[in-house]
Short mmCIF file of C-alpha atoms in Angstrom, two decimals:
data_model
loop_
_atom_site.label_atom_id
_atom_site.label_comp_id
_atom_site.label_asym_id
_atom_site.label_seq_id
_atom_site.Cartn_x
_atom_site.Cartn_y
_atom_site.Cartn_z
CA MET A 250 -22.72 -5.90 -11.60
CA SER A 251 -25.27 -3.55 -10.09
CA THR A 252 -27.83 -4.19 -7.41
CA GLU A 253 -30.58 -1.81 -6.46
CA ILE A 254 -31.15 -1.61 -2.74
CA SER A 255 -33.72 0.72 -1.30
CA ILE A 256 -31.87 2.50 1.49
CA GLN A 257 -34.56 4.99 2.45
CA ARG A 258 -37.02 2.28 3.37
CA SER A 259 -34.52 0.15 5.24
CA VAL A 260 -35.99 -0.62 8.63
CA LYS A 261 -33.20 -2.89 9.78
CA PRO A 262 -29.43 -2.59 10.05
CA LEU A 263 -27.58 -2.88 6.73
CA GLY A 264 -25.56 -5.96 5.82
CA LYS A 265 -22.05 -5.65 4.38
CA ASP A 266 -23.26 -5.88 0.80
CA GLU A 267 -26.05 -3.36 1.31
CA LEU A 268 -23.53 -1.00 2.85
CA ALA A 269 -21.14 -1.52 -0.06
CA ALA A 270 -23.99 -0.77 -2.48
CA LEU A 271 -24.77 2.44 -0.62
CA VAL A 272 -21.14 3.61 -0.74
CA ALA A 273 -20.98 2.75 -4.44
CA ARG A 274 -24.10 4.79 -5.12
CA ASP A 275 -22.58 7.82 -3.35
CA ILE A 276 -19.45 7.89 -5.53
CA ALA A 277 -19.74 10.66 -8.12
CA PRO A 278 -19.49 9.69 -11.80
CA GLY A 279 -15.98 9.92 -13.23
CA SER A 280 -14.24 9.65 -9.85
CA PHE A 281 -10.79 8.19 -9.23
CA VAL A 282 -11.13 5.87 -6.25
CA ASN A 283 -8.98 3.64 -4.06
CA LEU A 284 -10.75 0.85 -2.20
CA GLY A 285 -8.93 -0.42 0.88
CA ILE A 286 -8.31 -4.06 1.68
CA GLY A 287 -11.21 -6.06 3.18
CA GLN A 288 -14.77 -4.78 3.39
CA PRO A 289 -14.18 -1.71 1.14
CA THR A 290 -13.25 -4.05 -1.73
CA LEU A 291 -16.93 -5.10 -1.86
CA VAL A 292 -17.81 -1.61 -3.16
CA SER A 293 -16.38 -2.50 -6.57
CA ASN A 294 -19.17 -5.09 -7.01
CA TYR A 295 -21.76 -2.30 -7.03
CA LEU A 296 -20.11 0.30 -9.25
CA THR A 297 -21.98 0.66 -12.55
CA GLU A 298 -20.53 1.14 -16.00
CA GLU A 299 -22.40 4.44 -16.30
CA GLN A 300 -20.52 5.77 -13.26
CA ASN A 301 -17.25 5.44 -15.19
CA ILE A 302 -15.15 5.05 -12.03
CA THR A 303 -11.38 4.47 -12.32
CA LEU A 304 -9.92 2.30 -9.56
CA HIS A 305 -6.41 2.94 -8.24
CA THR A 306 -4.33 0.31 -6.51
CA GLU A 307 -1.36 1.70 -4.61
CA ASN A 308 1.08 -0.95 -5.78
CA GLY A 309 1.07 0.87 -9.11
CA MET A 310 -2.00 0.83 -11.34
CA LEU A 311 -4.99 2.86 -12.48
CA GLY A 312 -7.83 1.12 -14.29
CA MET A 313 -7.88 -2.01 -12.18
CA GLY A 314 -10.53 -4.56 -13.15
CA PRO A 315 -12.21 -7.33 -11.16
CA GLU A 316 -10.37 -10.14 -9.41
CA ALA A 317 -8.72 -12.54 -11.86
CA VAL A 318 -10.07 -16.06 -12.20
CA GLY A 319 -8.73 -19.20 -13.90
CA GLU A 320 -6.42 -18.44 -16.80
CA GLN A 321 -6.56 -14.71 -16.12
CA ILE A 322 -4.39 -15.17 -13.02
CA ASP A 323 -0.98 -13.54 -13.56
CA GLY A 324 1.54 -13.25 -10.71
CA ASP A 325 2.69 -9.89 -12.10
CA LEU A 326 -0.80 -8.37 -11.91
CA ILE A 327 -1.96 -8.05 -8.31
CA ASN A 328 -3.72 -5.50 -6.15
CA ALA A 329 -2.62 -3.96 -2.86
CA GLY A 330 -3.98 -7.00 -1.02
CA LYS A 331 -1.73 -9.15 -3.25
CA ILE A 332 -4.81 -10.69 -4.87
CA PRO A 333 -4.54 -11.37 -8.64
CA VAL A 334 -6.67 -8.84 -10.55
CA THR A 335 -7.33 -7.86 -14.16
CA GLU A 336 -6.69 -4.72 -16.16
CA LEU A 337 -9.41 -2.74 -17.94
CA PRO A 338 -8.97 -0.95 -21.29
CA GLY A 339 -7.22 2.35 -20.56
CA ALA A 340 -5.30 0.98 -17.58
CA SER A 341 -1.86 2.36 -16.74
CA TYR A 342 1.08 1.13 -14.66
CA PHE A 343 3.54 3.27 -12.70
CA HIS A 344 6.19 2.84 -10.04
CA HIS A 345 5.58 3.15 -6.32
CA ALA A 346 6.76 6.74 -5.88
CA ASP A 347 4.40 7.88 -8.65
CA SER A 348 1.58 5.81 -7.22
CA PHE A 349 1.87 7.46 -3.82
CA ALA A 350 2.34 10.88 -5.44
CA ILE A 351 -1.11 10.27 -6.95
CA MET A 352 -2.45 9.98 -3.39
CA ARG A 353 -0.34 12.55 -1.59
CA GLY A 354 -0.78 15.04 -4.41
CA GLY A 355 -4.54 15.07 -3.89
CA HIS A 356 -5.42 13.51 -7.24
CA LEU A 357 -7.59 10.72 -5.85
CA ASP A 358 -11.20 11.77 -5.28
CA ILE A 359 -12.16 9.16 -2.72
CA CYS A 360 -10.59 6.42 -0.72
CA VAL A 361 -12.69 3.93 1.22
CA LEU A 362 -11.10 2.35 4.28
CA GLY A 363 -11.99 0.08 7.16
CA ALA A 364 -11.44 1.30 10.73
CA PHE A 365 -11.03 0.27 14.36
CA GLN A 366 -12.13 3.74 15.49
CA VAL A 367 -13.06 7.15 14.06
CA SER A 368 -13.14 10.25 16.25
CA ALA A 369 -15.69 13.08 16.21
CA THR A 370 -13.08 15.27 14.48
CA GLY A 371 -12.29 12.68 11.80
CA ASP A 372 -9.17 11.11 13.29
CA LEU A 373 -8.72 7.57 11.98
CA ALA A 374 -7.31 4.50 13.74
CA ASN A 375 -7.11 1.45 11.48
CA TRP A 376 -3.58 0.06 11.39
CA HIS A 377 -2.47 -1.11 14.81
CA THR A 378 -4.20 -2.34 17.94
CA GLY A 379 -1.31 -1.09 20.05
CA ALA A 380 -1.11 -4.47 21.79
CA PRO A 381 2.44 -4.94 23.13
CA ASP A 382 2.96 -8.30 21.39
CA ALA A 383 1.52 -7.18 18.04
CA ILE A 384 3.93 -6.87 15.13
CA PRO A 385 3.13 -3.48 13.59
CA ALA A 386 2.44 -3.24 9.84
CA VAL A 387 1.21 -0.02 8.28
CA GLY A 388 1.47 -0.44 4.50
CA GLY A 389 -0.25 2.39 2.64
CA ALA A 390 -2.89 3.14 5.30
CA MET A 391 -1.39 6.44 6.45
CA ASP A 392 -0.77 7.61 2.89
CA LEU A 393 -4.35 6.82 1.85
CA ALA A 394 -5.83 8.51 4.91
CA THR A 395 -3.81 11.65 4.29
CA GLY A 396 -3.92 11.93 0.53
CA ALA A 397 -7.42 11.43 -0.87
CA LYS A 398 -9.80 14.40 -1.16
CA ASP A 399 -12.47 12.44 0.68
CA VAL A 400 -11.89 9.54 3.06
CA PHE A 401 -14.92 7.31 3.59
CA VAL A 402 -14.84 4.73 6.35
CA MET A 403 -16.91 1.53 6.28
CA MET A 404 -17.32 -0.32 9.55
CA THR A 405 -19.85 -1.80 11.94
CA LEU A 406 -20.89 0.91 14.39
CA LEU A 407 -20.25 -1.28 17.41
CA THR A 408 -17.46 -3.62 18.47
CA ARG A 409 -18.37 -7.19 19.35
CA ASP A 410 -18.82 -6.18 22.96
CA GLY A 411 -21.17 -3.35 21.98
CA THR A 412 -18.85 -0.35 22.29
CA SER A 413 -19.16 2.44 19.72
CA LYS A 414 -16.29 2.72 17.22
CA LEU A 415 -17.29 6.33 16.62
CA VAL A 416 -15.61 7.96 19.61
CA GLU A 417 -14.74 11.32 21.14
CA ALA A 418 -11.02 10.56 20.80
CA CYS A 419 -9.34 7.42 19.43
CA THR A 420 -7.68 5.13 21.96
CA TYR A 421 -5.95 3.00 19.30
CA PRO A 422 -2.80 4.41 17.60
CA LEU A 423 -3.74 6.95 14.93
CA THR A 424 -3.47 6.44 11.17
CA GLY A 425 -4.28 10.04 10.32
CA VAL A 426 -5.51 13.25 11.97
CA GLY A 427 -8.80 14.87 10.93
CA CYS A 428 -8.92 12.97 7.65
CA VAL A 429 -12.26 11.10 7.64
CA THR A 430 -15.19 12.90 6.00
CA ARG A 431 -17.88 10.20 6.12
CA VAL A 432 -18.55 7.06 8.13
CA TYR A 433 -20.79 4.34 6.69
CA THR A 434 -22.00 1.88 9.30
CA ASP A 435 -24.68 -0.78 9.56
CA LYS A 436 -26.83 1.52 11.70
CA ALA A 437 -26.26 4.99 10.20
CA VAL A 438 -24.27 7.19 7.85
CA PHE A 439 -22.35 9.99 9.60
CA LEU A 440 -20.94 13.12 7.98
CA ILE A 441 -17.91 14.59 9.76
CA GLY A 442 -17.36 18.29 9.31
CA PRO A 443 -15.94 21.34 11.09
CA ASP A 444 -19.20 21.74 13.02
CA GLY A 445 -19.33 18.19 14.32
CA VAL A 446 -20.99 14.92 13.42
CA THR A 447 -24.21 14.91 11.41
CA VAL A 448 -26.39 11.84 10.88
CA ARG A 449 -27.42 11.55 7.24
CA GLU A 450 -29.40 8.32 7.38
CA THR A 451 -30.35 5.71 9.94
CA PHE A 452 -31.11 2.04 9.42
CA GLY A 453 -33.58 0.39 11.76
CA ILE A 454 -32.79 2.73 14.63
CA THR A 455 -34.12 6.10 15.79
CA LEU A 456 -31.85 9.08 16.22
CA GLU A 457 -32.51 8.97 19.95
CA GLU A 458 -31.51 5.31 20.18
CA LEU A 459 -28.43 6.03 18.09
CA GLN A 460 -27.40 8.86 20.38
CA GLN A 461 -27.55 6.48 23.34
CA LEU A 462 -25.01 4.20 21.62
CA VAL A 463 -22.61 6.87 20.39
CA PRO A 464 -20.65 9.00 22.91
CA VAL A 465 -20.44 11.96 20.53
CA PRO A 466 -23.06 14.72 20.13
CA LEU A 467 -25.07 13.94 16.98
CA LYS A 468 -26.98 16.35 14.79
CA ALA A 469 -29.48 15.26 12.17
CA THR A 470 -30.01 16.38 8.62
CA SER A 471 -33.63 17.20 7.75
CA ALA A 472 -33.92 13.87 5.89
CA VAL A 473 -33.61 11.89 9.11
CA GLY A 474 -36.92 11.34 10.83
CA VAL A 475 -36.76 11.73 14.59
CA MET B 499 30.39 0.41 -16.34
CA LEU B 500 27.48 -1.78 -17.41
CA GLN B 501 28.21 -5.50 -17.24
CA PHE B 502 26.31 -8.47 -18.59
CA ILE B 503 26.90 -11.37 -16.24
CA ASP B 504 26.29 -15.06 -16.94
CA THR B 505 25.14 -16.28 -13.54
CA VAL B 506 23.27 -14.83 -10.58
CA GLY B 507 26.08 -16.08 -8.32
CA GLU B 508 28.67 -13.91 -10.07
CA ALA B 509 26.22 -11.02 -10.15
CA VAL B 510 25.94 -10.83 -6.34
CA ALA B 511 29.53 -11.89 -5.52
CA GLY B 512 30.61 -8.37 -4.63
CA ILE B 513 27.98 -7.81 -1.91
CA ARG B 514 29.82 -7.44 1.40
CA ASP B 515 28.76 -8.21 4.95
CA GLY B 516 27.03 -5.23 6.53
CA SER B 517 25.70 -3.86 3.24
CA THR B 518 22.37 -2.11 2.82
CA VAL B 519 20.52 -3.99 0.10
CA MET B 520 17.32 -2.81 -1.58
CA ILE B 521 15.22 -5.67 -2.90
CA GLY B 522 12.47 -4.93 -5.41
CA GLY B 523 9.02 -6.46 -5.35
CA PHE B 524 5.65 -6.00 -3.72
CA GLY B 525 4.77 -9.36 -2.25
CA ASN B 526 6.00 -11.82 -4.85
CA ALA B 527 5.35 -9.55 -7.86
CA GLY B 528 8.71 -8.22 -9.04
CA GLN B 529 10.66 -10.02 -6.32
CA PRO B 530 14.02 -11.12 -7.82
CA PHE B 531 13.95 -14.61 -6.34
CA GLU B 532 17.01 -15.94 -8.18
CA LEU B 533 19.19 -13.00 -7.13
CA ILE B 534 18.03 -13.39 -3.52
CA ASP B 535 18.79 -17.13 -3.61
CA ALA B 536 22.25 -16.30 -4.92
CA LEU B 537 22.74 -13.75 -2.14
CA LEU B 538 21.78 -16.43 0.37
CA ASP B 539 24.31 -18.83 -1.18
CA SER B 540 27.01 -16.14 -1.13
CA GLY B 541 26.99 -16.13 2.66
CA ALA B 542 26.76 -12.33 2.95
CA THR B 543 25.41 -11.43 6.38
CA ASP B 544 24.64 -8.56 8.79
CA LEU B 545 22.57 -7.00 6.01
CA THR B 546 20.11 -4.13 6.19
CA VAL B 547 17.34 -4.94 3.72
CA VAL B 548 14.89 -2.44 2.23
CA ASN B 549 11.72 -4.00 0.81
CA ASN B 550 8.00 -3.31 1.10
CA ASN B 551 7.46 -6.51 3.06
CA ALA B 552 9.58 -8.84 5.15
CA GLY B 553 9.28 -12.00 3.09
CA GLN B 554 6.45 -14.44 2.68
CA GLY B 555 6.31 -18.22 2.76
CA ASP B 556 9.54 -20.20 2.48
CA GLN B 557 11.22 -18.47 -0.42
CA GLY B 558 13.19 -15.40 -1.40
CA LEU B 559 13.59 -12.73 1.27
CA ALA B 560 11.87 -14.96 3.84
CA LEU B 561 14.75 -17.45 3.60
CA LEU B 562 17.37 -14.72 3.92
CA ILE B 563 15.65 -13.71 7.17
CA LYS B 564 15.28 -17.32 8.33
CA GLU B 565 19.01 -17.92 7.93
CA GLY B 566 19.82 -14.92 10.10
CA ARG B 567 21.48 -12.84 7.38
CA VAL B 568 19.31 -9.78 7.92
CA ARG B 569 20.20 -7.52 10.86
CA LYS B 570 17.59 -4.88 10.08
CA MET B 571 14.47 -4.59 7.89
CA ILE B 572 13.27 -1.25 6.58
CA CYS B 573 9.75 -1.89 5.28
CA SER B 574 6.08 -0.88 5.46
CA PHE B 575 4.24 -4.17 5.90
CA PRO B 576 6.20 -6.95 7.61
CA ARG B 577 3.31 -8.86 9.17
CA GLN B 578 1.39 -11.10 6.79
CA SER B 579 -0.36 -14.43 7.13
CA ASP B 580 2.76 -16.20 5.85
CA SER B 581 5.57 -14.02 7.25
CA TRP B 582 6.44 -16.63 9.86
CA HIS B 583 10.22 -16.35 9.50
CA PHE B 584 10.18 -12.60 10.11
CA ASP B 585 7.65 -12.97 12.94
CA GLU B 586 9.84 -15.50 14.71
CA LYS B 587 13.02 -13.40 14.45
CA TYR B 588 11.17 -10.23 15.49
CA ARG B 589 9.59 -11.85 18.55
CA ALA B 590 12.98 -13.29 19.52
CA GLY B 591 14.54 -9.83 19.27
CA LYS B 592 16.89 -11.04 16.55
CA ILE B 593 15.92 -8.54 13.86
CA GLU B 594 15.55 -4.78 13.98
CA LEU B 595 12.52 -3.20 12.29
CA GLU B 596 12.20 0.32 10.90
CA LEU B 597 8.53 0.62 9.98
CA VAL B 598 7.80 3.25 7.33
CA PRO B 599 4.47 4.19 5.73
CA GLN B 600 4.53 2.78 2.21
CA GLY B 601 4.43 6.11 0.39
CA ASN B 602 7.12 7.55 2.64
CA LEU B 603 9.23 4.46 1.96
CA ALA B 604 8.84 4.97 -1.79
CA GLU B 605 9.52 8.71 -1.62
CA ARG B 606 12.55 8.28 0.66
CA ILE B 607 14.00 5.82 -1.87
CA ARG B 608 13.14 8.19 -4.72
CA ALA B 609 14.75 11.09 -2.84
CA ALA B 610 18.02 9.17 -2.48
CA GLY B 611 18.20 8.54 -6.20
CA ALA B 612 17.24 12.12 -7.02
CA GLY B 613 19.79 13.76 -4.70
CA ILE B 614 17.17 15.21 -2.34
CA GLY B 615 18.45 15.68 1.22
CA GLY B 616 15.03 15.27 2.82
CA PHE B 617 11.44 16.37 2.40
CA PHE B 618 8.32 17.31 4.33
CA THR B 619 5.25 15.10 3.88
CA PRO B 620 1.83 15.11 5.56
CA THR B 621 1.77 11.30 5.74
CA GLY B 622 2.17 10.05 9.28
CA TYR B 623 1.69 13.42 10.98
CA GLY B 624 0.25 12.98 14.47
CA THR B 625 0.97 9.23 14.53
CA MET B 626 3.50 7.13 16.43
CA LEU B 627 5.53 6.70 13.23
CA ALA B 628 6.31 10.45 13.24
CA GLU B 629 7.35 10.61 16.90
CA GLY B 630 10.58 12.55 17.40
CA LYS B 631 10.59 13.88 13.85
CA GLU B 632 10.66 17.57 12.91
CA THR B 633 7.26 18.96 11.87
CA ARG B 634 6.25 22.16 10.11
CA PHE B 635 2.98 23.75 9.03
CA LEU B 636 3.45 24.08 5.28
CA ASP B 637 1.08 24.58 2.38
CA GLY B 638 -1.94 24.52 4.68
CA LYS B 639 -1.15 21.33 6.59
CA TRP B 640 1.18 19.83 9.17
CA GLN B 641 4.04 17.91 7.60
CA VAL B 642 6.81 15.63 8.84
CA PHE B 643 10.47 15.73 7.82
CA GLU B 644 11.69 12.51 6.21
CA THR B 645 15.18 11.62 5.03
CA PRO B 646 16.41 9.68 1.99
CA ILE B 647 17.17 5.96 2.11
CA HIS B 648 20.40 5.12 0.29
CA ALA B 649 21.70 1.63 -0.44
CA ASP B 650 24.94 -0.04 -1.42
CA VAL B 651 23.17 -2.46 -3.73
CA ALA B 652 19.74 -2.89 -5.34
CA LEU B 653 18.49 -6.27 -6.55
CA ILE B 654 15.55 -5.82 -8.91
CA LYS B 655 13.64 -7.68 -11.60
CA ALA B 656 12.59 -6.35 -14.98
CA LEU B 657 11.10 -7.99 -18.05
CA THR B 658 13.52 -6.88 -20.76
CA ALA B 659 16.87 -5.10 -20.98
CA ASP B 660 18.66 -3.86 -24.05
CA ARG B 661 22.46 -3.77 -24.40
CA LYS B 662 22.52 -0.20 -23.03
CA GLY B 663 20.90 -1.39 -19.80
CA ASN B 664 17.55 0.26 -20.53
CA LEU B 665 14.73 -1.57 -18.76
CA VAL B 666 11.07 -2.38 -19.35
CA TYR B 667 8.99 -3.96 -16.60
CA ARG B 668 5.80 -6.03 -16.60
CA LYS B 669 2.49 -4.85 -15.10
CA THR B 670 2.45 -4.34 -11.31
CA ALA B 671 5.82 -6.10 -11.00
CA ARG B 672 7.34 -2.67 -11.78
CA ASN B 673 6.58 -1.40 -8.23
CA PHE B 674 9.89 -0.40 -6.56
CA GLY B 675 12.25 -1.30 -9.44
CA PRO B 676 12.72 2.12 -11.05
CA ILE B 677 13.28 4.03 -7.79
CA MET B 678 15.56 1.41 -6.24
CA ALA B 679 17.66 1.30 -9.42
CA ALA B 680 18.32 5.01 -8.98
CA ALA B 681 18.85 4.94 -5.20
CA ALA B 682 21.57 2.28 -4.96
CA LYS B 683 25.28 2.72 -5.67
CA HIS B 684 25.25 -0.56 -7.57
CA THR B 685 22.12 -1.91 -9.27
CA ILE B 686 21.85 -5.56 -10.27
CA VAL B 687 18.92 -6.53 -12.48
CA GLN B 688 17.56 -9.92 -13.43
CA VAL B 689 15.59 -9.96 -16.67
CA SER B 690 13.78 -12.54 -18.75
CA GLU B 691 15.14 -11.27 -22.00
CA ILE B 692 18.07 -9.24 -23.33
CA VAL B 693 17.52 -7.56 -26.70
CA PRO B 694 19.89 -5.69 -29.01
CA THR B 695 20.41 -1.96 -28.60
CA GLY B 696 17.69 -0.15 -30.53
CA ALA B 697 15.13 -2.93 -30.14
CA LEU B 698 13.28 -1.09 -27.36
CA ASP B 699 11.24 1.98 -28.31
CA PRO B 700 12.97 4.90 -26.52
CA GLU B 701 9.53 6.37 -25.76
CA ASN B 702 8.62 3.28 -23.74
CA ILE B 703 11.77 2.79 -21.65
CA VAL B 704 10.95 2.96 -17.94
CA THR B 705 14.42 2.82 -16.38
CA PRO B 706 17.22 4.40 -18.44
CA GLY B 707 20.42 2.35 -18.48
CA ILE B 708 22.37 5.03 -16.59
CA TYR B 709 20.94 3.59 -13.35
CA VAL B 710 21.94 0.00 -14.10
CA ASN B 711 25.29 -1.69 -13.38
CA SER B 712 24.84 -5.44 -13.81
CA ILE B 713 22.35 -7.49 -15.81
CA VAL B 714 21.81 -11.20 -15.65
CA ARG B 715 19.30 -13.17 -17.68
CA VAL B 716 17.13 -15.62 -15.76
CA ALA B 717 15.08 -18.09 -17.79
CA GLY B 718 11.31 -18.21 -17.37
CA THR B 719 8.71 -15.50 -17.63
CA PRO B 720 8.37 -13.18 -14.66
CA ALA B 721 4.76 -14.28 -14.18
CA GLU B 722 5.78 -17.93 -13.88
CA ARG B 723 8.46 -17.11 -11.35
CA ALA B 724 6.10 -14.95 -9.31
CA ALA B 725 3.18 -17.36 -9.24
#
């Protein structure tokens, strides 16, 4: 399934599906990609056949297909979110140590993750709120954050109470240090590099308005109108 | 020596109180439910269990935890929407938790089976899960020292065994089976089917029989049991 969404002309904040379509469009043809649980999973709906993307699921498979329905459902064929999925022609299965060697060894091109917070230097917090009564569960989050060549984050820019999730330094417990390279939000796309945070695109907001929301110095690429 | 055992009860009879038991499976896929039920029936207690999760729903590992047989869980993802038995024990302070990033869990198990005394990995560096651990700057990045996880027993599920103990798995139910089989002193496998020696293509064998001690056939396809 492929949906064309005109990002350049977007004059309002992006919805989840529009954001997923934008991430999908930015994935280079032939890439090996891991999509995290939750919002990142939506990206798979917008990958085209021509892109020839291979999806990895960390419980032990390359060549994962769409979610299984009806008679396709097989308890032995699930994704990292424990949702029944399908296999595509050319799929392969491997054990857990091999699956995480694929990540840690730098073989995955991109992983797309959700986040509580991302810092100006690319630190990621997405596994634990740090609340004293919370039962911690990390799964593969730290491995994914550390292993892929590029780590894209998808999130709303603001929390429900209007605080920026793009921060100077994370206050939630870290998942990985300096690992995030891009942040896709409903209001803008941010590139994180050694020279700081650059705004690539904005959606229904001016750079000046964006800077008032985000407590991190922002630079703009030439494509962003001021 | 490799043994073919008639019942799951006999297969787990030798597991002593205080043992460290690796249990295969990621969620329900590959979880050896019948062996876990037999372990529950055996009465073995004070166990340290290594699994990716900490049980879900009211079956398998979740019941072992509910009945108070598990002293400590070593896992990556205990909290799930249906992990109520673990949650209750954890909140009551009745179960110890060693939380390990999933890839570090897998590699620590692999290391045990491969005779590796420890390794440096970038996963977890700078996080609370690496606190107190040795770190080094190696190969262009900061890395954390992790140690192997050994076990007295592994309980795993495979699809097919031959009479040499060679194993073939099914789809993503393979998950931790091959590395746990190698890491434990004694590996007990439940399979759907036992075939004669020579019936499996040697090129396609996933776990060589050298890692396997006991095999028990459990009726039903793995997919049916996992659903």
